[in-house]
Amino acid sequence: MSQTATWGKSEAPNPSSGFFRDLIAGLQALPKTVSPKYFYDDAGSALFDEICNLPEYYPTRKESDLLARHGASIAAHIGPDVDIIEFGAGSVIKIRHLFETLDRPRRFTPIDISGAHLHASAAILRADYPGIEIRPIIADFTQPLALPIRDDARRVGFFPGSSIGNFTPAEALAFLTRLTGVLRGGGLLIAVDLIKDPAILHAAYNDSAGVTARFNLNLLARANRELGADFNLDGFAHYAFYHPVLNRIEMHLISRYAQKVHLGDVTIAFSEGESVHTECSYKYSVAGFQALAQAAGFTPAQVWHDGWMSVHWLELPG
Ligand SMILES: C[S@@+](CC[C@H](N)C(=O)[O-])C[C@H]1O[C@@H](n2cnc3c(N)ncnc32)[C@H](O)[C@@H]1O
């Protein structure tokens, strides 16, 4: 038997419909800010995959190492016959570690806002794991959505990539609290990047090959492609730094000179040196993240970490 678990209200929104509206609102605000979710069209997803292979970008390697090294222990905590829901699934690479070690995983529901990339990635995964029902959902996980899950299944959330760090701590608390309603009786396996030497963090977002810069600028390129905007990409510079008081990387696009950009009928003025804040990536201590998860209603049951990255198993009573 199947049921639909409601995430907020029951309507699934079109994930790309808000780009034009949100971009204009964000660029008319002071300071200018755009959600990082808009990085991810086909080109953005491909650039993120490139970032994952950069020597400076340790998070993907460290997290995959933890998932591989502690696979048996992770599987013992998660248990058999589970339905897995992945939030921000991207190229659905890391779930393979769980498929290899879990006891009879039944159904996998990867959710991502980057639709074509998700469907192509899920098709490859399906061919490799024909025994697991794989049903991708194109959606914005910050918005209300309906999740198809079996009512007799143990539900497990998977949130890798330290994507939780893109939320402010208050937003992360609200997101995790919403998850407790969906995952009751199961739990959440979540990867969280750790506070560390600021030089290492700085390098991870300022790679020498310039891929992160292209990823950041893809936001403007995407607005040109999809919305007919006239951003001159050479007129903006990638700028990323670690803020040690707020424990977060901030990523910005800096206008190199005073300029005007057109989006439909709207003209946006940029002064010389003006920033568009495009991403935050919060870093946590193990204890700090466990306290956040507990405040949301989870029980932190186990954590695997190596001083760089952490993977938490958070349980929920039935
Ligand atoms: C940092 S990447 C992580 C990808 C993959 N999970 C990993 O660990 O390598 C973030 C992923 O989340 C997706 N994403 C970002 N914001 C989203 C949102 N609001 N709703 C759904 N997917 C989102 C992006 O398209 C991207 O694939």
Coordinates of C-alpha atoms and ligand atoms in Angstrom, one line a residue:
M1 CA 0.0 0.0 0.0
S2 CA 1.2 3.5 -0.8
Q3 CA 0.3 6.8 0.5
T4 CA 1.3 10.4 -0.1
A5 CA 3.1 12.0 2.7
T6 CA 2.4 15.7 2.7
W7 CA 5.3 18.1 3.1
G8 CA 3.6 21.3 4.1
K9 CA 0.6 21.8 1.8
S10 CA -0.1 19.2 -0.9
E11 CA 0.7 21.0 -4.1
A12 CA 4.0 20.4 -5.8
P13 CA 5.2 23.7 -7.4
N14 CA 7.0 24.1 -10.7
P15 CA 10.6 24.6 -9.5
S16 CA 11.7 27.0 -12.2
S17 CA 8.6 29.2 -12.3
G18 CA 9.9 31.4 -9.6
F19 CA 13.3 32.3 -11.1
F20 CA 12.2 35.5 -12.9
R21 CA 10.2 36.7 -9.9
D22 CA 12.8 35.8 -7.3
L23 CA 15.7 37.2 -9.3
I24 CA 14.1 40.6 -9.8
A25 CA 13.1 40.8 -6.1
G26 CA 16.6 39.7 -5.0
L27 CA 18.3 42.2 -7.3
Q28 CA 16.0 45.1 -6.2
A29 CA 16.7 44.4 -2.6
L30 CA 19.6 46.0 -0.6
P31 CA 22.0 44.2 -0.3
K32 CA 21.3 42.3 -3.5
T33 CA 20.8 38.6 -2.8
V34 CA 19.8 35.5 -4.9
S35 CA 19.0 32.0 -3.6
P36 CA 21.7 29.4 -4.4
K37 CA 19.0 27.1 -5.6
Y38 CA 19.1 29.0 -8.9
F39 CA 22.7 27.9 -9.6
Y40 CA 21.3 24.6 -10.7
D41 CA 20.2 24.2 -14.3
D42 CA 21.9 21.6 -16.5
A43 CA 25.1 23.7 -16.8
G44 CA 25.2 24.4 -13.1
S45 CA 24.7 20.8 -12.2
A46 CA 27.6 19.8 -14.5
L47 CA 29.8 22.5 -13.0
F48 CA 29.0 21.2 -9.5
D49 CA 30.1 17.8 -10.6
E50 CA 33.4 19.3 -11.8
I51 CA 33.8 21.1 -8.4
C52 CA 33.4 17.7 -6.7
N53 CA 36.6 16.5 -8.5
L54 CA 38.7 19.6 -7.7
P55 CA 41.8 19.0 -5.5
E56 CA 40.8 21.9 -3.2
Y57 CA 37.2 20.8 -2.8
Y58 CA 37.6 18.2 0.0
P59 CA 33.9 17.8 1.0
T60 CA 32.9 15.3 -1.6
R61 CA 36.0 13.1 -1.2
K62 CA 35.8 13.2 2.6
E63 CA 32.1 12.4 2.8
S64 CA 32.4 9.6 0.3
D65 CA 35.3 8.2 2.3
L66 CA 33.1 8.2 5.5
L67 CA 30.2 6.6 3.7
A68 CA 32.4 3.8 2.3
R69 CA 34.5 3.3 5.5
H70 CA 31.5 3.1 7.9
G71 CA 29.0 1.5 5.5
A72 CA 28.3 -1.5 7.7
S73 CA 27.8 0.6 10.8
I74 CA 25.5 3.0 8.9
A75 CA 23.5 0.1 7.5
A76 CA 23.1 -1.4 10.9
H77 CA 21.6 1.9 12.2
I78 CA 19.3 2.4 9.2
G79 CA 17.9 -1.1 9.2
P80 CA 16.3 -3.3 6.5
D81 CA 13.5 -2.7 3.9
V82 CA 13.6 1.1 3.9
D83 CA 12.2 3.8 1.6
I84 CA 14.9 6.4 1.1
I85 CA 14.1 10.0 0.2
E86 CA 17.2 12.1 -0.9
F87 CA 17.0 15.9 -0.8
G88 CA 19.1 17.7 -3.5
A89 CA 20.2 14.4 -5.1
G90 CA 22.2 15.9 -7.9
S91 CA 24.0 13.1 -9.8
V92 CA 22.8 10.4 -7.3
I93 CA 26.4 9.2 -6.7
K94 CA 26.6 8.9 -3.0
I95 CA 23.4 6.8 -2.6
R96 CA 25.4 4.0 -4.3
H97 CA 27.3 3.6 -1.0
L98 CA 24.0 3.0 0.8
F99 CA 22.7 0.6 -1.9
E100 CA 25.8 -1.5 -1.6
T101 CA 25.5 -1.9 2.2
L102 CA 21.9 -1.6 3.2
D103 CA 19.7 -4.6 3.8
R104 CA 17.1 -4.8 1.0
P105 CA 16.4 -1.1 0.3
R106 CA 13.0 -1.0 -1.4
R107 CA 12.3 2.4 -2.8
F108 CA 14.4 5.4 -3.6
T109 CA 12.9 8.9 -4.2
P110 CA 15.6 11.4 -5.2
I111 CA 14.4 15.0 -5.2
D112 CA 16.2 17.8 -7.1
I113 CA 15.4 21.1 -8.7
S114 CA 17.6 20.5 -11.7
G115 CA 15.2 18.3 -13.6
A116 CA 16.9 17.0 -16.7
H117 CA 20.1 16.3 -14.8
L118 CA 18.2 14.4 -12.2
H119 CA 16.3 12.2 -14.7
A120 CA 19.5 11.4 -16.7
S121 CA 21.3 10.5 -13.5
A122 CA 18.4 8.4 -12.1
A123 CA 18.2 6.5 -15.4
I124 CA 21.9 5.4 -15.0
L125 CA 21.3 4.4 -11.4
R126 CA 18.1 2.4 -12.3
A127 CA 20.1 0.4 -14.9
D128 CA 22.6 -0.5 -12.2
Y129 CA 20.1 -1.3 -9.5
P130 CA 17.0 -2.9 -11.2
G131 CA 15.8 -4.4 -7.9
I132 CA 15.2 -1.0 -6.3
E133 CA 12.2 1.2 -7.3
I134 CA 13.6 4.6 -8.2
R135 CA 11.2 7.5 -8.6
P136 CA 12.8 10.9 -9.1
I137 CA 10.8 14.0 -8.2
I138 CA 11.6 17.4 -9.7
A139 CA 10.8 19.8 -7.0
D140 CA 12.1 22.6 -4.7
F141 CA 12.5 21.0 -1.4
T142 CA 12.0 24.3 0.4
Q143 CA 8.5 24.4 -0.9
P144 CA 5.4 22.3 -0.1
L145 CA 5.5 19.0 -1.9
A146 CA 3.9 15.6 -1.7
L147 CA 6.1 12.5 -1.3
P148 CA 4.9 9.1 -2.4
I149 CA 5.9 6.7 0.4
R150 CA 4.5 3.3 1.5
D151 CA 2.6 3.6 4.7
D152 CA 4.2 0.4 6.0
A153 CA 7.7 1.5 5.2
R154 CA 10.5 2.7 7.4
R155 CA 11.3 6.1 6.0
V156 CA 14.9 7.3 5.8
G157 CA 15.9 10.8 4.7
F158 CA 19.3 11.2 3.0
F159 CA 20.7 14.8 2.8
P160 CA 24.3 14.6 1.6
G161 CA 26.7 17.3 0.2
S162 CA 26.4 19.5 3.4
S163 CA 23.6 21.3 1.6
I164 CA 22.1 22.0 5.0
G165 CA 24.8 24.6 5.2
N166 CA 23.1 26.7 2.5
F167 CA 20.4 27.5 5.1
T168 CA 20.9 29.9 7.9
P169 CA 20.8 28.1 11.2
A170 CA 17.2 29.3 11.8
E171 CA 16.2 28.1 8.3
A172 CA 18.0 24.8 9.0
L173 CA 16.0 24.3 12.2
A174 CA 12.8 25.0 10.4
F175 CA 13.7 22.6 7.5
L176 CA 14.7 19.8 9.9
T177 CA 11.6 20.3 12.0
R178 CA 9.5 19.9 8.8
L179 CA 11.4 16.7 8.1
T180 CA 10.5 15.1 11.4
G181 CA 6.9 15.0 10.3
V182 CA 7.8 13.0 7.1
L183 CA 10.4 10.6 8.6
R184 CA 8.6 9.6 11.8
G185 CA 9.6 6.1 12.8
G186 CA 12.8 6.3 10.7
G187 CA 15.5 8.8 10.6
L188 CA 17.8 11.1 8.7
L189 CA 21.4 10.5 7.4
I190 CA 22.9 13.9 6.9
A191 CA 26.4 15.1 6.0
V192 CA 27.6 18.3 7.6
D193 CA 30.8 20.2 6.8
L194 CA 32.9 20.9 9.9
I195 CA 34.5 24.2 11.1
K196 CA 38.2 24.0 10.3
D197 CA 41.2 26.0 9.3
P198 CA 39.9 29.1 7.4
A199 CA 42.7 28.7 4.8
I200 CA 41.4 25.2 3.8
L201 CA 37.8 26.5 3.6
H202 CA 38.9 29.5 1.6
A203 CA 40.8 27.4 -0.9
A204 CA 37.8 25.0 -1.3
Y205 CA 35.7 27.9 -2.7
N206 CA 38.5 29.6 -4.6
D207 CA 40.0 26.8 -6.7
S208 CA 42.9 27.5 -8.9
A209 CA 41.1 26.2 -12.1
G210 CA 38.4 28.8 -11.6
V211 CA 35.5 26.2 -11.7
T212 CA 33.8 27.7 -8.7
A213 CA 33.9 31.1 -10.3
R214 CA 32.2 29.7 -13.4
F215 CA 29.6 28.0 -11.2
N216 CA 28.9 31.3 -9.5
L217 CA 28.7 33.2 -12.8
N218 CA 26.4 30.5 -14.2
L219 CA 23.7 32.2 -12.3
L220 CA 24.0 35.2 -14.6
A221 CA 24.5 33.1 -17.7
R222 CA 21.4 31.2 -16.8
A223 CA 19.4 34.4 -16.5
N224 CA 20.6 35.4 -20.0
R225 CA 19.7 31.9 -21.4
E226 CA 16.3 31.5 -19.7
L227 CA 15.1 35.0 -19.1
G228 CA 16.6 36.9 -21.9
A229 CA 18.6 39.1 -19.5
D230 CA 21.7 41.0 -20.8
F231 CA 24.3 40.4 -18.0
N232 CA 27.9 40.9 -19.3
L233 CA 29.7 38.1 -17.5
D234 CA 33.0 39.9 -17.8
G235 CA 31.4 42.7 -15.7
F236 CA 31.2 40.5 -12.6
A237 CA 33.8 38.9 -10.4
H238 CA 33.5 35.8 -8.2
Y239 CA 34.3 36.6 -4.6
A240 CA 34.2 34.0 -1.8
F241 CA 35.5 34.2 1.8
Y242 CA 35.2 32.6 5.2
H243 CA 33.4 34.6 7.9
P244 CA 34.9 33.2 11.1
V245 CA 32.4 34.8 13.5
L246 CA 29.3 33.5 11.6
N247 CA 31.1 30.2 10.7
R248 CA 30.1 30.5 7.1
I249 CA 31.6 30.8 3.6
E250 CA 29.9 33.7 1.7
M251 CA 29.9 33.7 -2.1
H252 CA 29.3 36.9 -4.0
L253 CA 29.3 38.3 -7.5
I254 CA 30.9 41.7 -7.5
S255 CA 30.1 44.3 -10.2
R256 CA 33.4 45.4 -11.6
Y257 CA 32.0 48.8 -12.6
A258 CA 28.8 50.8 -12.5
Q259 CA 26.4 49.2 -15.0
K260 CA 22.7 48.6 -15.9
V261 CA 21.2 45.2 -16.7
H262 CA 17.8 44.5 -18.2
L263 CA 15.5 41.7 -17.3
G264 CA 12.3 42.0 -19.3
D265 CA 10.9 45.5 -18.7
V266 CA 13.0 45.9 -15.5
T267 CA 16.3 47.7 -15.3
I268 CA 18.7 46.9 -12.5
A269 CA 21.5 49.3 -11.6
F270 CA 24.8 48.1 -10.1
S271 CA 27.3 50.5 -8.6
E272 CA 31.0 49.8 -8.9
G273 CA 32.0 47.1 -6.4
E274 CA 28.4 46.3 -5.5
S275 CA 27.8 42.7 -4.5
V276 CA 25.1 40.1 -5.2
H277 CA 25.2 37.6 -2.4
T278 CA 24.7 34.2 -4.0
E279 CA 25.5 31.6 -1.4
C280 CA 26.1 30.9 2.3
S281 CA 27.7 27.7 3.3
Y282 CA 27.6 27.3 7.1
K283 CA 30.1 25.1 8.9
Y284 CA 29.3 23.4 12.2
S285 CA 31.0 21.7 15.1
V286 CA 29.8 18.1 15.7
A287 CA 28.2 19.2 19.0
G288 CA 26.7 22.3 17.5
F289 CA 25.0 20.4 14.7
Q290 CA 23.7 17.7 17.2
A291 CA 22.2 20.5 19.3
L292 CA 20.4 21.9 16.2
A293 CA 19.1 18.5 15.3
Q294 CA 17.9 17.9 18.8
A295 CA 16.1 21.2 18.9
A296 CA 14.3 20.1 15.7
G297 CA 13.1 16.9 17.4
F298 CA 15.6 14.4 16.2
T299 CA 17.7 12.1 18.5
P300 CA 21.3 12.2 17.4
A301 CA 22.1 8.5 17.6
Q302 CA 25.5 8.2 15.9
V303 CA 28.1 10.4 14.1
W304 CA 31.0 9.4 11.9
H305 CA 33.6 12.1 11.3
D306 CA 37.2 12.6 10.5
G307 CA 37.8 16.2 11.6
W308 CA 36.9 17.5 8.1
M309 CA 33.3 16.3 7.4
S310 CA 30.7 14.6 9.5
V311 CA 27.9 12.2 8.7
H312 CA 25.1 12.1 11.4
W313 CA 22.4 9.4 11.9
L314 CA 19.5 11.2 13.5
E315 CA 16.6 9.0 14.7
L316 CA 12.9 9.7 15.2
P317 CA 10.5 7.6 17.3
G318 CA 7.5 6.0 15.7
Ligands
LIG1 C1 25.7 20.9 -3.3 S1 24.8 20.0 -4.5 C2 24.9 18.4 -3.8 C3 24.6 17.3 -4.8 C4 24.7 15.9 -4.2 N1 23.7 15.6 -3.2 C5 26.1 15.7 -3.5 O1 26.1 15.5 -2.3 O2 27.1 15.7 -4.2 C6 23.2 20.5 -4.1 C7 22.1 19.8 -4.9 O3 20.8 20.2 -4.4 C8 20.0 20.7 -5.5 N2 19.2 21.7 -4.9 C9 19.6 22.9 -4.4 N3 18.6 23.6 -3.9 C10 17.5 22.8 -4.0 C11 16.1 23.0 -3.7 N4 15.7 24.1 -3.1 N5 15.3 22.0 -4.0 C12 15.7 20.9 -4.6 N6 17.0 20.7 -5.0 C13 17.9 21.6 -4.7 C14 20.9 21.1 -6.6 O4 20.3 21.1 -7.8 C15 22.1 20.2 -6.4 O5 21.9 19.0 -7.2

